[in-house]
Amino acid sequence: MSDTLDHISPQEIVARLSGSPEERAALIREGAEVGVAEAQAVYGQMLLDAGDAPTGFTWFNKAAAQGHLMALNMVGRCYDLGWGVAVNKPRAAECFRIAATRGLDWGMYNYATALALGDGVAEDKAAALSWFEKAAATGNAKAVNYIGSFHEDGWVVPRNIAKAADCYARAAEGGDFRGQFNHARMLAERGEIEAARDWLARCGKTATPAFAAKARLWLRNSHWPELERALP
């Protein structure tokens, strides 16, 4: 990993990574402190998850300065959501744009979202769709779900419910909770209530509390209010 870690054998690294959480964290921190970009990015995420967003932001920047694309994307996320730094939507969009143009699917997804919403950049739904399609081509399920929204709502492309339903089904299978909810909606529309119930249950396992609350409200006011109970 570096001269400082040369004394650690590959076997010891494997053992420490498969050991206790404390051993893994210590090894990752050690790697981060001696300049390993991947370790810096992982350490930044660990700090963010632990509630120390400002220090996590610092480590993301260190990794991004070495060309680590996911770290650059996370710098963008920090600016986008105010994690450890003041919200700066234009700077967030620029981080996403650079990560996207360098081939990171999450950079593509986040930049496309910014373009679709006009969030930190001028709204450009046509460009947004193009970036969502690039992200989807890498297997990004969230991008596939967003493409479904374009076809359902007729943004840029002609409204096509069948294509939207196909996108939602693929996003659902890919594990995106929004895709799972949208797939369940489409199934309910076709009268496949039990299948819709199953997908709503899956959605509830990974959905954010905010999304789950919105989904329950939507179901409560839908033609199938009983499906609200399917969300855990």
mmCIF file of C-alpha atoms in Angstrom:
data_model
loop_
_atom_site.group_PDB
_atom_site.id
_atom_site.type_symbol
_atom_site.label_atom_id
_atom_site.label_comp_id
_atom_site.label_asym_id
_atom_site.label_seq_id
_atom_site.Cartn_x
_atom_site.Cartn_y
_atom_site.Cartn_z
ATOM 1 C CA MET A 1 0.000 0.000 0.000
ATOM 2 C CA SER A 2 2.904 2.315 0.751
ATOM 3 C CA ASP A 3 6.378 2.292 2.236
ATOM 4 C CA THR A 4 4.816 2.755 5.667
ATOM 5 C CA LEU A 5 2.750 -0.415 5.230
ATOM 6 C CA ASP A 6 5.412 -2.537 3.553
ATOM 7 C CA HIS A 7 5.910 -4.430 6.792
ATOM 8 C CA ILE A 8 2.377 -5.843 6.517
ATOM 9 C CA SER A 9 2.151 -9.058 4.510
ATOM 10 C CA PRO A 10 -0.775 -9.696 2.122
ATOM 11 C CA GLN A 11 -1.911 -12.430 4.488
ATOM 12 C CA GLU A 12 -1.985 -10.026 7.424
ATOM 13 C CA ILE A 13 -3.935 -7.466 5.394
ATOM 14 C CA VAL A 14 -6.524 -10.129 4.544
ATOM 15 C CA ALA A 15 -6.674 -11.200 8.188
ATOM 16 C CA ARG A 16 -7.185 -7.634 9.403
ATOM 17 C CA LEU A 17 -9.844 -6.924 6.789
ATOM 18 C CA SER A 18 -11.713 -10.075 7.823
ATOM 19 C CA GLY A 19 -11.277 -9.363 11.529
ATOM 20 C CA SER A 20 -13.257 -7.180 13.883
ATOM 21 C CA PRO A 21 -14.762 -3.875 12.772
ATOM 22 C CA GLU A 22 -12.107 -2.135 14.844
ATOM 23 C CA GLU A 23 -9.298 -3.982 13.044
ATOM 24 C CA ARG A 24 -10.757 -3.153 9.632
ATOM 25 C CA ALA A 25 -11.234 0.483 10.557
ATOM 26 C CA ALA A 26 -7.675 0.749 11.874
ATOM 27 C CA LEU A 27 -6.234 -0.686 8.661
ATOM 28 C CA ILE A 28 -8.355 1.601 6.479
ATOM 29 C CA ARG A 29 -7.355 4.631 8.538
ATOM 30 C CA GLU A 30 -3.709 3.629 8.313
ATOM 31 C CA GLY A 31 -3.980 3.370 4.540
ATOM 32 C CA ALA A 32 -5.784 6.708 4.341
ATOM 33 C CA GLU A 33 -3.151 8.473 6.413
ATOM 34 C CA VAL A 34 -0.307 7.267 4.179
ATOM 35 C CA GLY A 35 -2.087 8.444 1.030
ATOM 36 C CA VAL A 36 -3.931 5.468 -0.439
ATOM 37 C CA ALA A 37 -6.833 7.012 -2.386
ATOM 38 C CA GLU A 38 -9.171 4.031 -2.048
ATOM 39 C CA ALA A 39 -8.601 3.926 1.702
ATOM 40 C CA GLN A 40 -9.201 7.690 1.924
ATOM 41 C CA ALA A 41 -12.504 7.331 0.086
ATOM 42 C CA VAL A 42 -13.619 4.421 2.284
ATOM 43 C CA TYR A 43 -12.481 6.205 5.438
ATOM 44 C CA GLY A 44 -14.403 9.295 4.395
ATOM 45 C CA GLN A 45 -17.547 7.185 4.016
ATOM 46 C CA MET A 46 -16.968 5.553 7.392
ATOM 47 C CA LEU A 47 -16.715 8.964 9.037
ATOM 48 C CA LEU A 48 -19.798 10.231 7.212
ATOM 49 C CA ASP A 49 -21.771 7.164 8.328
ATOM 50 C CA ALA A 50 -20.548 7.687 11.896
ATOM 51 C CA GLY A 51 -21.882 11.244 11.920
ATOM 52 C CA ASP A 52 -18.596 13.111 11.406
ATOM 53 C CA ALA A 53 -19.469 14.696 8.071
ATOM 54 C CA PRO A 54 -16.888 17.527 8.178
ATOM 55 C CA THR A 55 -13.954 15.126 8.581
ATOM 56 C CA GLY A 56 -15.470 12.737 6.049
ATOM 57 C CA PHE A 57 -15.688 15.612 3.589
ATOM 58 C CA THR A 58 -11.995 16.347 4.128
ATOM 59 C CA TRP A 59 -11.011 12.761 3.326
ATOM 60 C CA PHE A 60 -13.248 12.641 0.250
ATOM 61 C CA ASN A 61 -11.422 15.711 -1.019
ATOM 62 C CA LYS A 62 -8.032 14.103 -0.429
ATOM 63 C CA ALA A 63 -9.039 11.028 -2.410
ATOM 64 C CA ALA A 64 -10.663 13.117 -5.143
ATOM 65 C CA ALA A 65 -7.446 15.114 -5.528
ATOM 66 C CA GLN A 66 -5.793 11.825 -6.500
ATOM 67 C CA GLY A 67 -8.400 11.152 -9.187
ATOM 68 C CA HIS A 68 -10.670 8.818 -7.188
ATOM 69 C CA LEU A 69 -13.992 9.195 -9.001
ATOM 70 C CA MET A 70 -16.336 7.902 -6.312
ATOM 71 C CA ALA A 71 -14.693 10.245 -3.822
ATOM 72 C CA LEU A 72 -15.242 13.128 -6.255
ATOM 73 C CA ASN A 73 -18.875 12.093 -6.552
ATOM 74 C CA MET A 74 -19.124 12.083 -2.760
ATOM 75 C CA VAL A 75 -17.619 15.585 -2.600
ATOM 76 C CA GLY A 76 -20.493 16.533 -4.898
ATOM 77 C CA ARG A 77 -22.985 14.826 -2.624
ATOM 78 C CA CYS A 78 -21.604 16.731 0.353
ATOM 79 C CA TYR A 79 -22.013 20.041 -1.463
ATOM 80 C CA ASP A 80 -25.453 18.981 -2.685
ATOM 81 C CA LEU A 81 -26.823 18.028 0.721
ATOM 82 C CA GLY A 82 -24.724 20.113 3.096
ATOM 83 C CA TRP A 83 -22.847 17.180 4.617
ATOM 84 C CA GLY A 84 -19.942 18.761 6.467
ATOM 85 C CA VAL A 85 -19.910 21.845 4.253
ATOM 86 C CA ALA A 86 -22.287 24.615 3.214
ATOM 87 C CA VAL A 87 -24.703 23.680 0.434
ATOM 88 C CA ASN A 88 -23.336 24.716 -2.967
ATOM 89 C CA LYS A 89 -25.462 23.316 -5.786
ATOM 90 C CA PRO A 90 -23.333 24.612 -8.696
ATOM 91 C CA ARG A 91 -20.185 23.123 -7.182
ATOM 92 C CA ALA A 92 -22.016 19.837 -6.567
ATOM 93 C CA ALA A 93 -23.151 19.718 -10.195
ATOM 94 C CA GLU A 94 -19.607 20.388 -11.387
ATOM 95 C CA CYS A 95 -18.260 17.493 -9.290
ATOM 96 C CA PHE A 96 -20.949 15.235 -10.735
ATOM 97 C CA ARG A 97 -20.200 16.424 -14.271
ATOM 98 C CA ILE A 98 -16.497 15.655 -13.995
ATOM 99 C CA ALA A 99 -17.145 12.226 -12.464
ATOM 100 C CA ALA A 100 -19.730 11.523 -15.184
ATOM 101 C CA THR A 101 -17.480 12.507 -18.078
ATOM 102 C CA ARG A 102 -14.755 10.271 -16.627
ATOM 103 C CA GLY A 103 -17.083 7.274 -16.659
ATOM 104 C CA LEU A 104 -18.526 6.890 -13.152
ATOM 105 C CA ASP A 105 -22.120 5.675 -13.300
ATOM 106 C CA TRP A 106 -23.085 7.447 -10.052
ATOM 107 C CA GLY A 107 -21.582 10.647 -11.408
ATOM 108 C CA MET A 108 -23.718 10.171 -14.519
ATOM 109 C CA TYR A 109 -26.837 9.566 -12.431
ATOM 110 C CA ASN A 110 -26.276 12.539 -10.141
ATOM 111 C CA TYR A 111 -25.364 14.888 -12.981
ATOM 112 C CA ALA A 112 -28.433 13.746 -14.918
ATOM 113 C CA THR A 113 -30.600 14.411 -11.869
ATOM 114 C CA ALA A 114 -29.153 17.913 -11.538
ATOM 115 C CA LEU A 115 -29.862 18.582 -15.222
ATOM 116 C CA ALA A 116 -33.401 17.194 -14.975
ATOM 117 C CA LEU A 117 -34.235 19.405 -11.996
ATOM 118 C CA GLY A 118 -32.174 22.456 -12.922
ATOM 119 C CA ASP A 119 -30.341 21.954 -9.635
ATOM 120 C CA GLY A 120 -27.106 23.944 -9.753
ATOM 121 C CA VAL A 121 -27.159 23.988 -13.562
ATOM 122 C CA ALA A 122 -29.597 25.146 -16.214
ATOM 123 C CA GLU A 123 -32.448 22.658 -16.609
ATOM 124 C CA ASP A 124 -31.890 20.462 -19.670
ATOM 125 C CA LYS A 125 -34.086 17.381 -19.704
ATOM 126 C CA ALA A 126 -32.770 16.182 -23.066
ATOM 127 C CA ALA A 127 -29.203 16.155 -21.771
ATOM 128 C CA ALA A 128 -30.438 14.596 -18.535
ATOM 129 C CA LEU A 129 -32.048 11.713 -20.396
ATOM 130 C CA SER A 130 -28.845 11.136 -22.342
ATOM 131 C CA TRP A 131 -26.840 10.851 -19.119
ATOM 132 C CA PHE A 132 -29.462 8.624 -17.488
ATOM 133 C CA GLU A 133 -29.226 6.319 -20.497
ATOM 134 C CA LYS A 134 -25.436 6.191 -20.188
ATOM 135 C CA ALA A 135 -25.726 5.335 -16.497
ATOM 136 C CA ALA A 136 -28.422 2.741 -17.220
ATOM 137 C CA ALA A 137 -26.127 1.091 -19.776
ATOM 138 C CA THR A 138 -23.718 0.347 -16.909
ATOM 139 C CA GLY A 139 -26.523 -1.351 -14.955
ATOM 140 C CA ASN A 140 -27.430 1.544 -12.653
ATOM 141 C CA ALA A 141 -30.959 0.646 -11.533
ATOM 142 C CA LYS A 142 -31.807 4.135 -10.258
ATOM 143 C CA ALA A 143 -31.064 5.562 -13.696
ATOM 144 C CA VAL A 144 -33.327 2.948 -15.287
ATOM 145 C CA ASN A 145 -36.138 4.007 -12.952
ATOM 146 C CA TYR A 146 -35.659 7.674 -13.847
ATOM 147 C CA ILE A 147 -35.826 6.815 -17.554
ATOM 148 C CA GLY A 148 -39.158 5.190 -16.778
ATOM 149 C CA SER A 149 -40.388 8.516 -15.380
ATOM 150 C CA PHE A 150 -39.400 10.261 -18.624
ATOM 151 C CA HIS A 151 -41.529 7.829 -20.611
ATOM 152 C CA GLU A 152 -44.438 7.862 -18.160
ATOM 153 C CA ASP A 153 -44.619 11.660 -18.024
ATOM 154 C CA GLY A 154 -43.650 12.369 -21.625
ATOM 155 C CA TRP A 155 -40.540 14.394 -20.840
ATOM 156 C CA VAL A 156 -38.485 14.922 -24.042
ATOM 157 C CA VAL A 157 -39.846 11.637 -25.451
ATOM 158 C CA PRO A 158 -43.429 10.702 -26.404
ATOM 159 C CA ARG A 159 -45.450 9.320 -23.500
ATOM 160 C CA ASN A 160 -45.122 5.536 -23.505
ATOM 161 C CA ILE A 161 -46.609 3.716 -20.523
ATOM 162 C CA ALA A 162 -45.500 0.284 -21.741
ATOM 163 C CA LYS A 163 -41.885 1.426 -21.943
ATOM 164 C CA ALA A 164 -42.172 3.115 -18.575
ATOM 165 C CA ALA A 165 -43.520 -0.093 -17.043
ATOM 166 C CA ASP A 166 -40.621 -2.070 -18.531
ATOM 167 C CA CYS A 167 -38.112 0.380 -17.064
ATOM 168 C CA TYR A 168 -39.751 0.215 -13.647
ATOM 169 C CA ALA A 169 -39.741 -3.585 -13.719
ATOM 170 C CA ARG A 170 -36.024 -3.647 -14.562
ATOM 171 C CA ALA A 171 -35.228 -1.044 -11.901
ATOM 172 C CA ALA A 172 -37.220 -3.054 -9.353
ATOM 173 C CA GLU A 173 -35.327 -6.239 -10.195
ATOM 174 C CA GLY A 174 -32.114 -4.233 -9.893
ATOM 175 C CA GLY A 175 -32.943 -3.350 -6.290
ATOM 176 C CA ASP A 176 -33.984 0.306 -6.566
ATOM 177 C CA PHE A 177 -36.706 1.013 -4.007
ATOM 178 C CA ARG A 178 -38.252 3.755 -6.140
ATOM 179 C CA GLY A 179 -38.361 1.353 -9.062
ATOM 180 C CA GLN A 180 -39.984 -1.245 -6.827
ATOM 181 C CA PHE A 181 -42.683 1.221 -5.808
ATOM 182 C CA ASN A 182 -43.297 2.310 -9.394
ATOM 183 C CA HIS A 183 -43.379 -1.300 -10.560
ATOM 184 C CA ALA A 184 -45.945 -2.046 -7.847
ATOM 185 C CA ARG A 185 -48.064 0.891 -9.070
ATOM 186 C CA MET A 186 -48.053 -0.469 -12.592
ATOM 187 C CA LEU A 187 -48.929 -3.968 -11.404
ATOM 188 C CA ALA A 188 -51.847 -2.611 -9.385
ATOM 189 C CA GLU A 189 -53.068 -0.727 -12.456
ATOM 190 C CA ARG A 190 -53.169 -4.080 -14.270
ATOM 191 C CA GLY A 191 -55.091 -5.702 -11.436
ATOM 192 C CA GLU A 192 -52.127 -7.763 -10.190
ATOM 193 C CA ILE A 193 -52.710 -6.796 -6.583
ATOM 194 C CA GLU A 194 -50.807 -9.629 -4.874
ATOM 195 C CA ALA A 195 -47.741 -9.058 -7.040
ATOM 196 C CA ALA A 196 -47.969 -5.345 -6.240
ATOM 197 C CA ARG A 197 -48.166 -6.177 -2.547
ATOM 198 C CA ASP A 198 -44.988 -8.277 -2.788
ATOM 199 C CA TRP A 199 -43.033 -5.484 -4.491
ATOM 200 C CA LEU A 200 -44.226 -2.920 -1.969
ATOM 201 C CA ALA A 201 -42.956 -5.167 0.816
ATOM 202 C CA ARG A 202 -39.553 -5.293 -0.898
ATOM 203 C CA CYS A 203 -39.599 -1.535 -1.371
ATOM 204 C CA GLY A 204 -40.232 -0.981 2.316
ATOM 205 C CA LYS A 205 -37.095 -2.884 3.302
ATOM 206 C CA THR A 206 -34.701 -0.349 1.764
ATOM 207 C CA ALA A 207 -36.744 2.823 1.200
ATOM 208 C CA THR A 208 -35.743 5.931 3.098
ATOM 209 C CA PRO A 209 -38.212 6.994 5.806
ATOM 210 C CA ALA A 210 -39.098 10.106 3.789
ATOM 211 C CA PHE A 211 -39.840 8.106 0.650
ATOM 212 C CA ALA A 212 -41.821 5.486 2.590
ATOM 213 C CA ALA A 213 -43.976 8.240 4.114
ATOM 214 C CA LYS A 214 -44.722 9.708 0.681
ATOM 215 C CA ALA A 215 -45.459 6.253 -0.721
ATOM 216 C CA ARG A 216 -47.924 5.481 2.074
ATOM 217 C CA LEU A 217 -49.710 8.782 1.505
ATOM 218 C CA TRP A 218 -49.952 8.089 -2.223
ATOM 219 C CA LEU A 219 -51.358 4.610 -1.602
ATOM 220 C CA ARG A 220 -53.810 5.920 0.991
ATOM 221 C CA ASN A 221 -55.296 8.213 -1.659
ATOM 222 C CA SER A 222 -55.127 5.684 -4.500
ATOM 223 C CA HIS A 223 -57.661 3.144 -5.780
ATOM 224 C CA TRP A 224 -55.948 0.549 -3.570
ATOM 225 C CA PRO A 225 -55.669 2.085 -0.069
ATOM 226 C CA GLU A 226 -55.372 -1.411 1.401
ATOM 227 C CA LEU A 227 -51.914 -1.693 -0.192
ATOM 228 C CA GLU A 228 -50.582 0.861 2.287
ATOM 229 C CA ARG A 229 -50.295 -1.954 4.800
ATOM 230 C CA ALA A 230 -47.832 -3.771 2.522
ATOM 231 C CA LEU A 231 -45.108 -1.198 3.261
ATOM 232 C CA PRO A 232 -43.297 -2.269 6.467
#
